[in-house]
Coordinates of C-alpha atoms in Angstrom, one line a residue:
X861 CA -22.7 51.4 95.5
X862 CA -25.5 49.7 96.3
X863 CA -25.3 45.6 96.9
X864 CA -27.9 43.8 94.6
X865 CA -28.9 40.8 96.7
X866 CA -29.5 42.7 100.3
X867 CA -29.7 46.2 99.0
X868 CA -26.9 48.0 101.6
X869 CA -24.9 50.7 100.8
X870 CA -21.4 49.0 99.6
X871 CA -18.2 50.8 100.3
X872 CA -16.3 51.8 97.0
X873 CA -12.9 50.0 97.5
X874 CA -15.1 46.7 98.8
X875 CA -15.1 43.7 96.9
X876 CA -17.8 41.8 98.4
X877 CA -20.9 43.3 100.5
X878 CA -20.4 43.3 103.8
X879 CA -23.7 42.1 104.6
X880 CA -24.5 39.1 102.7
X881 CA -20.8 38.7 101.2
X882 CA -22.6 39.5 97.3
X883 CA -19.3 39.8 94.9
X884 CA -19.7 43.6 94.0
X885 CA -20.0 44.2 89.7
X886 CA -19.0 47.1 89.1
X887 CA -19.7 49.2 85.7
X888 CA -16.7 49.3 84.2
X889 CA -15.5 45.5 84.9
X890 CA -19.2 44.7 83.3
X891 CA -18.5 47.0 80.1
X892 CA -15.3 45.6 80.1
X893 CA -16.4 42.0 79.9
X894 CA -18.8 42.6 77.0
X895 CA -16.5 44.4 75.4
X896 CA -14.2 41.3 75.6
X897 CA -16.8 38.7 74.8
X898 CA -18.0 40.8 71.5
X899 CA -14.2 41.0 70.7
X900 CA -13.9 36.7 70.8
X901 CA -17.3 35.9 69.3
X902 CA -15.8 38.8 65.9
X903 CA -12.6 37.1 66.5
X904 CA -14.7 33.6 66.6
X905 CA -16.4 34.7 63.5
X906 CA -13.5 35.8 61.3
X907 CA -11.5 32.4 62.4
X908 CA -14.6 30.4 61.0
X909 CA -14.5 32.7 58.4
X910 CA -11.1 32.2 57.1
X911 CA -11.5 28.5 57.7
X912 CA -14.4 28.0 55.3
X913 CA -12.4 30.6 52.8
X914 CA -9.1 28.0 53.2
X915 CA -11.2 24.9 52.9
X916 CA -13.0 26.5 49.8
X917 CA -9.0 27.5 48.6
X918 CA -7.8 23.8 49.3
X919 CA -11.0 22.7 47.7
X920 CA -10.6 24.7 44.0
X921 CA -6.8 23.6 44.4
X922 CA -7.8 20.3 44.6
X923 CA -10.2 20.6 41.8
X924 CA -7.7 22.4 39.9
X925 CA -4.8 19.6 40.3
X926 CA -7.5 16.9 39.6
X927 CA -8.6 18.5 36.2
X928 CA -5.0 19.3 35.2
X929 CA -4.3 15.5 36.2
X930 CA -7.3 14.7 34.0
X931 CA -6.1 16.9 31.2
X932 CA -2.5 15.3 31.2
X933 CA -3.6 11.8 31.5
X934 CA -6.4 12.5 28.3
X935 CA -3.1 14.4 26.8
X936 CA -1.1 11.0 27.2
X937 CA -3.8 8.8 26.1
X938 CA -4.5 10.7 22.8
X939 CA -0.3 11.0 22.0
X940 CA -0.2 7.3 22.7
X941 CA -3.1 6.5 20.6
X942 CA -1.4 8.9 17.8
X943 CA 2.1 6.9 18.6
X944 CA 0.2 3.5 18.3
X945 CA -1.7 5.0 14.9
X946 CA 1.7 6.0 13.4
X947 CA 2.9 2.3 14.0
X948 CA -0.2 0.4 12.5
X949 CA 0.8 2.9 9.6
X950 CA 4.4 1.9 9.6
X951 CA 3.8 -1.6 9.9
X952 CA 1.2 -1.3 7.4
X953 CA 3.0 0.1 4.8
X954 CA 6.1 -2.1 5.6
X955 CA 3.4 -5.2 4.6
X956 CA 2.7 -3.3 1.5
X957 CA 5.9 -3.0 0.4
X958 CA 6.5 -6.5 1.3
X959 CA 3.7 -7.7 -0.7
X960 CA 4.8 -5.7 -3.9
X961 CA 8.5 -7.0 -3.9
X962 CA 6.9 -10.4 -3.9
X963 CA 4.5 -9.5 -6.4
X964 CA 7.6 -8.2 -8.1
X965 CA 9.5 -11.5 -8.0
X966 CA 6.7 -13.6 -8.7
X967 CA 6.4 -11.7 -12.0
X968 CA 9.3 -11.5 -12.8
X969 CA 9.6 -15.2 -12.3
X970 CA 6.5 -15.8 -14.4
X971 CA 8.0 -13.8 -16.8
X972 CA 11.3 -15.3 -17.2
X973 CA 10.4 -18.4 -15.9
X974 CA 6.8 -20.1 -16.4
X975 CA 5.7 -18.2 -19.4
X976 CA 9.0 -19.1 -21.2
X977 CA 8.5 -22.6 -20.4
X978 CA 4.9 -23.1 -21.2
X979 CA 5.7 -21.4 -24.3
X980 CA 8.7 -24.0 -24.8
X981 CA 6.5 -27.0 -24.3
X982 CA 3.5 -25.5 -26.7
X983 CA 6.5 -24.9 -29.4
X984 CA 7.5 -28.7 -28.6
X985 CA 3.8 -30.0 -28.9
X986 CA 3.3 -28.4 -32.1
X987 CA 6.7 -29.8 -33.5
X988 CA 5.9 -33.1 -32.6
X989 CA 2.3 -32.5 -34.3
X990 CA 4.0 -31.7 -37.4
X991 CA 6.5 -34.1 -37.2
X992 CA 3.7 -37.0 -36.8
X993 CA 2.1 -35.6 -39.8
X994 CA 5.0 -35.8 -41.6
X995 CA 5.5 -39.1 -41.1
X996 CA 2.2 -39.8 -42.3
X997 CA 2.8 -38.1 -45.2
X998 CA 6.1 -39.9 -45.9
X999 CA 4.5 -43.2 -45.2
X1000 CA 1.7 -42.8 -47.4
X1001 CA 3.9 -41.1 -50.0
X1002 CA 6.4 -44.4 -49.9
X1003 CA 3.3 -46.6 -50.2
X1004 CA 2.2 -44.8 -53.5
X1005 CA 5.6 -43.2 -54.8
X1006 CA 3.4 -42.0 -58.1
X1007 CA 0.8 -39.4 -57.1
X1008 CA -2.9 -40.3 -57.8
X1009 CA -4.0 -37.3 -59.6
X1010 CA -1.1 -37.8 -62.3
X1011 CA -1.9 -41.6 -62.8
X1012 CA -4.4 -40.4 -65.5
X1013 CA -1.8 -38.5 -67.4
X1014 CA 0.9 -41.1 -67.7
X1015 CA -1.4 -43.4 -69.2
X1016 CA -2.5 -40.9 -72.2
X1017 CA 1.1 -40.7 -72.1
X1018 CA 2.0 -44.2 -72.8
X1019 CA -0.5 -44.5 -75.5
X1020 CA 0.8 -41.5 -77.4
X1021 CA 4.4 -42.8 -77.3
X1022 CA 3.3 -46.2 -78.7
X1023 CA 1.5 -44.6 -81.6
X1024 CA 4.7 -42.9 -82.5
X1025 CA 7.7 -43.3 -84.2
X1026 CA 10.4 -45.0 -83.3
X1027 CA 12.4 -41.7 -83.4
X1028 CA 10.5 -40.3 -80.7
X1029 CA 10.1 -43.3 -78.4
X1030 CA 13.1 -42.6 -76.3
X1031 CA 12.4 -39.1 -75.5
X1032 CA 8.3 -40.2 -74.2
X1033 CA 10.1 -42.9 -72.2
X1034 CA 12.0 -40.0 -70.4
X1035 CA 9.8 -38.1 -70.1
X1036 CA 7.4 -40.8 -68.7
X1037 CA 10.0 -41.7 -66.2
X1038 CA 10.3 -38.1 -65.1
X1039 CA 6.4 -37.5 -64.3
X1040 CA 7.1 -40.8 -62.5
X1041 CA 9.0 -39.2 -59.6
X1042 CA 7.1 -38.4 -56.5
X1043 CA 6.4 -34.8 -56.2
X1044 CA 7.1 -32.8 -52.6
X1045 CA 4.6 -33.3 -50.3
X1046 CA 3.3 -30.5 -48.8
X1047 CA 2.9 -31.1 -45.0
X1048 CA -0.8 -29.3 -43.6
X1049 CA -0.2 -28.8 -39.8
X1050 CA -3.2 -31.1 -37.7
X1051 CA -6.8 -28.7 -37.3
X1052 CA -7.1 -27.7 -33.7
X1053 CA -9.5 -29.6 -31.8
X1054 CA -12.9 -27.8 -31.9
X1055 CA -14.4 -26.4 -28.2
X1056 CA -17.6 -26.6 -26.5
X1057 CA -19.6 -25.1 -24.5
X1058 CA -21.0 -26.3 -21.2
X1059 CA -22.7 -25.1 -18.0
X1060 CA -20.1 -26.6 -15.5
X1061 CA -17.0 -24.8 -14.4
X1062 CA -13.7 -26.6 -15.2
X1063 CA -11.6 -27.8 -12.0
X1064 CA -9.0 -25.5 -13.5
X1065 CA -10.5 -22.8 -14.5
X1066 CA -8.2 -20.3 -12.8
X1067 CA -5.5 -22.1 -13.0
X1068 CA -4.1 -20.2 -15.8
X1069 CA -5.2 -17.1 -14.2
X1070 CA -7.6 -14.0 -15.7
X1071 CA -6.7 -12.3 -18.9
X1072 CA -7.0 -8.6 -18.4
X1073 CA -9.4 -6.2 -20.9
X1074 CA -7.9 -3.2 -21.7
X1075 CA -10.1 -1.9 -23.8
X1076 CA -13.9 -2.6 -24.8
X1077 CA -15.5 -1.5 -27.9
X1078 CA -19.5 -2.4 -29.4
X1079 CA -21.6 -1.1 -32.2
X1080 CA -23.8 0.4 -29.8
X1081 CA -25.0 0.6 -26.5
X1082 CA -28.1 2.1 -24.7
X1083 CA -28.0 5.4 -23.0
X1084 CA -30.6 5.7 -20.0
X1085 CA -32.0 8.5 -18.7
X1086 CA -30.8 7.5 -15.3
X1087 CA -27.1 9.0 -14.9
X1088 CA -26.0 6.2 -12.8
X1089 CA -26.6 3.2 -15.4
X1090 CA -23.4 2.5 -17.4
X1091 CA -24.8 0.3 -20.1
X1092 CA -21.3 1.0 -22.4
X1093 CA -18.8 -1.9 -23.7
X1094 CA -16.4 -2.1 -20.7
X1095 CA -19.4 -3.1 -18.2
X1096 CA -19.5 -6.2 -19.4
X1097 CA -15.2 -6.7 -18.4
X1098 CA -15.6 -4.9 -15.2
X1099 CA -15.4 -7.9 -13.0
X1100 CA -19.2 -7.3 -11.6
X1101 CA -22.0 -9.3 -12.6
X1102 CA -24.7 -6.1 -11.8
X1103 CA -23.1 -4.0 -14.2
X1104 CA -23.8 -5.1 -18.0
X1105 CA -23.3 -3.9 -21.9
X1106 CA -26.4 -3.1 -23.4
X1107 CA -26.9 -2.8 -27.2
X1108 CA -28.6 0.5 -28.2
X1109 CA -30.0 -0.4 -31.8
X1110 CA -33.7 -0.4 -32.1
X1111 CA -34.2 -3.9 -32.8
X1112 CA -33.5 -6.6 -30.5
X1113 CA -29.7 -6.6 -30.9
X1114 CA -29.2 -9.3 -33.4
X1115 CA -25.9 -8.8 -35.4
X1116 CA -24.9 -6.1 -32.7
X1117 CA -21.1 -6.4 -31.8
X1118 CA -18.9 -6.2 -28.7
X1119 CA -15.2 -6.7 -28.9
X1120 CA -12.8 -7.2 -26.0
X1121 CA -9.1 -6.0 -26.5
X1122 CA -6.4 -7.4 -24.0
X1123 CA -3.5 -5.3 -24.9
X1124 CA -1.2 -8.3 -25.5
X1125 CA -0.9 -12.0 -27.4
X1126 CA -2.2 -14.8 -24.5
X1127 CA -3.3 -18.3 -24.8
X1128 CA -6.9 -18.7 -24.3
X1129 CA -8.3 -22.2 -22.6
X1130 CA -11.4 -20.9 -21.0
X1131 CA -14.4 -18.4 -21.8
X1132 CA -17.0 -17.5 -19.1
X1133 CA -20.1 -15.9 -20.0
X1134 CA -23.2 -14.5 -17.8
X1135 CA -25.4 -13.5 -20.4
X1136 CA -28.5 -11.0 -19.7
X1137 CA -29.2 -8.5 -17.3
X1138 CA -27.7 -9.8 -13.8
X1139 CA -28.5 -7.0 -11.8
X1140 CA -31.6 -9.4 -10.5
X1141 CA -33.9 -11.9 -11.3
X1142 CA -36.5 -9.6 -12.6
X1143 CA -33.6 -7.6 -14.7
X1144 CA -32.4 -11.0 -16.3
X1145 CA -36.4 -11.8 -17.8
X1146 CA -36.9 -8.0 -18.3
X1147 CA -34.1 -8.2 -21.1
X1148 CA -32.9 -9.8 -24.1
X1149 CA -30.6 -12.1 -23.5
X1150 CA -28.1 -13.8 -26.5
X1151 CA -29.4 -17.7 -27.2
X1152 CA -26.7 -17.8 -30.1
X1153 CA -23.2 -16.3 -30.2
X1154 CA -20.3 -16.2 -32.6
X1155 CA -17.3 -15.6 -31.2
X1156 CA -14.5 -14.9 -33.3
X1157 CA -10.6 -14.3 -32.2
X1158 CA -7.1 -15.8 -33.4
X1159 CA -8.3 -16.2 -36.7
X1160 CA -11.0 -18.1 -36.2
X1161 CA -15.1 -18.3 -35.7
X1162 CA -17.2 -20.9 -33.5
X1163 CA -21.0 -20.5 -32.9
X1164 CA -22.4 -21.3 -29.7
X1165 CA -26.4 -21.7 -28.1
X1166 CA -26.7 -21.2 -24.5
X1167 CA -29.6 -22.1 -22.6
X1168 CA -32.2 -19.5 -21.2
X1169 CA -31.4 -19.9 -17.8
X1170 CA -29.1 -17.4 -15.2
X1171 CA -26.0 -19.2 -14.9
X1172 CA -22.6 -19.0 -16.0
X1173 CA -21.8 -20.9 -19.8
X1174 CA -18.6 -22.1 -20.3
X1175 CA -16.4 -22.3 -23.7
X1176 CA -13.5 -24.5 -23.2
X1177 CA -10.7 -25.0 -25.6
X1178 CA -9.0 -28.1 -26.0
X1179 CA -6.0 -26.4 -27.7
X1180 CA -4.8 -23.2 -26.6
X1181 CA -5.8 -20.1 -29.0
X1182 CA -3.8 -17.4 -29.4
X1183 CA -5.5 -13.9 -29.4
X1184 CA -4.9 -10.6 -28.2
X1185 CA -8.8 -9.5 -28.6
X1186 CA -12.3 -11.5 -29.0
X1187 CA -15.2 -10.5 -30.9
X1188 CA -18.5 -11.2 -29.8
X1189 CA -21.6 -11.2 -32.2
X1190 CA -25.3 -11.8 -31.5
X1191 CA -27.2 -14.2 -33.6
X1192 CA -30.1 -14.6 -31.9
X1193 CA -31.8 -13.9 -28.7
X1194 CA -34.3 -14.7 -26.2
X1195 CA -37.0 -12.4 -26.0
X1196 CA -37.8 -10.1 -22.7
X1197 CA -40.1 -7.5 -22.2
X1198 CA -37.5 -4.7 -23.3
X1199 CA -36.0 -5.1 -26.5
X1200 CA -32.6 -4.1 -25.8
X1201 CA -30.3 -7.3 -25.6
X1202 CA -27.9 -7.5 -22.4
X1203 CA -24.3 -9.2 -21.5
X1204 CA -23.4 -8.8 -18.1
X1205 CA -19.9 -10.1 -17.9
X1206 CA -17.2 -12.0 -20.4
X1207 CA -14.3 -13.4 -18.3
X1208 CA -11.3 -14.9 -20.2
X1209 CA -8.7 -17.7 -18.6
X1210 CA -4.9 -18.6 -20.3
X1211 CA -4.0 -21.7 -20.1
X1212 CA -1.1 -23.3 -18.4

């Protein structure tokens, strides 16, 4: 072997040179060492190598555990908000059925209660009516015990008997003494106080509370082409002043009819009326609207003129009426630039 610094021949089982001292590399310890220094930088390699793959396995677990923790907690959050959704619905029926029981009571303590006594003290009014007007009546029957329209009649009486014969005297003096006695005086219960109309809203107007419509019925009304106009009787009880009965008659609905039916007997003190087409402004001067009504219920018929202005008119009854419908019937109208004749809504009040 040959030394590589000083270029002397090297003996084989020499270490160093012995000439300059050069360590000897031999072939195999070189092919050796490479071999060893490929085998670290592979093993090098394949530790880096499995460190990125567990970094990237501890990564995807992580991101797995986070997403499942994200999945749970959204899994919680929507059964609490289901929980919390079934309780607002527990609690809110629980109010319902709370507010129907008392509903319950309260009518039932209308019905056995209020109603019964307002019904008591209308009875008592009217008795004490009639029992002033009997008084009257006895009074003025006391003061004049003959009746007027017989006064004639005994006279022509007397002077017959006195013409007579004695014979017959006795029995014309009976039977003058007879017609004498006061006849029975019929008693005619007090006329109810007549209403009135005005433009104001009574202070108690729903004191008494609304009188439902249970029915609606009219002589005609106006079928448009447009499916989602209602112009038939009930519109004008449905509680909305945009809806309205309109008469279908080709004139301009004088002596058309609309009746409201309430299913029972109640005692009226209050009428509101909203006359024309309320939908708008340009709706109420585009129609007819009713400048005289009749309205006719419990037996009786009052006449009414309303201004030609969009606002509510009021009919106020100083004695209760009893009714268990009302009839309504145009006399007159003001003219719009449609001849059909409009009444948006017809609100009744009972009295207390």
């Amino acid at each position: 072997m040959i030394c590589t610094k000083c270029g002397h021949d090297v003996p084989d089982e020499k270490l160093f040179c012995p000439h300059c001292g050069t360590p000897v590399i031999r072939e195999v310890e070189t092919y050796q060492t490479v071999k060893d220094l490929e085998a670290q930088q592979k093993e090098k390699k394949d530790r880096k190598q499995k460190e990125s793959e567990e970094r990237e396995r501890r990564a995807r677990e992580r991101a797995e555990r986070r997403r499942a923790e994200e999945e749970a907690a959204e899994a919680a959050a929507a059964e609490e908000k289901r929980r919390a959704g079934e309780r607002r619905r527990c609690v809110v029926s629980i109010l319902v059925i709370a507010v129907t029981v008392v509903l319950a009571f309260l009518l039932i303590y209308l019905m056995f209660r209020v109603i019964p006594n307002r019904m008591k003290k209308l009875e008592a009014d009217t008795e004490s009516r009639l029992e002033a007007a009997a008084e009257a009546y006895a009074e003025a029957a006391r003061a004049s015990p003959v009746p007027v329209q017989n006064i004639d009649k005994l006279d022509v009486d007397e002077s017959e008997t006195a013409s007579e014969a004695g014979g017959e005297e006795s029995t014309a003096v009976e039977e003058s003494a007879a017609e004498s006695v006061p006849q029975a005086v019929v008693i005619t219960p007090p006329a109810l106080k007549p209403p009135y109309a005005t433009d104001t809203a009574p202070a108690d107007l729903t004191a008494g509370g609304v009188i439902p419509v249970t029915s609606a019925l009219a002589t005609t009304y106006l079928v448009q082409d447009n499916p989602f106009y209602n112009n038939e009787a009930h519109m004008a009880a449905d509680g909305s002043e945009t809806t309205s009965w309109q008469e279908g008659d080709a004139g301009d609905g004088t002596g058309q009819q609309l009746q409201l039916r309430f299913g029972n007997y109640y005692y009226v003190k209050y009428i509101e009326l909203k006359l024309g087409n309320w939908r708008n402004s340009d709706s109420y001067r585009e129609n007819n609207r009713p400048s005289s009504l009749t309205l006719s219920f419990g037996g009786e018929s009052y006449t009414f003129s309303f201004s030609d202005q969009m606002t509510a008119h009021y009919i106020c009854f100083e004695d209760y009426v009893n009714a268990s419908a009302l009839t309504l019937t145009i006399n007159s109208v003001y003219a719009g630039t449609s001849s059909d004749c409009c009444i948006s809504e017809v609100t009744l009040y009972a009295g207390l």
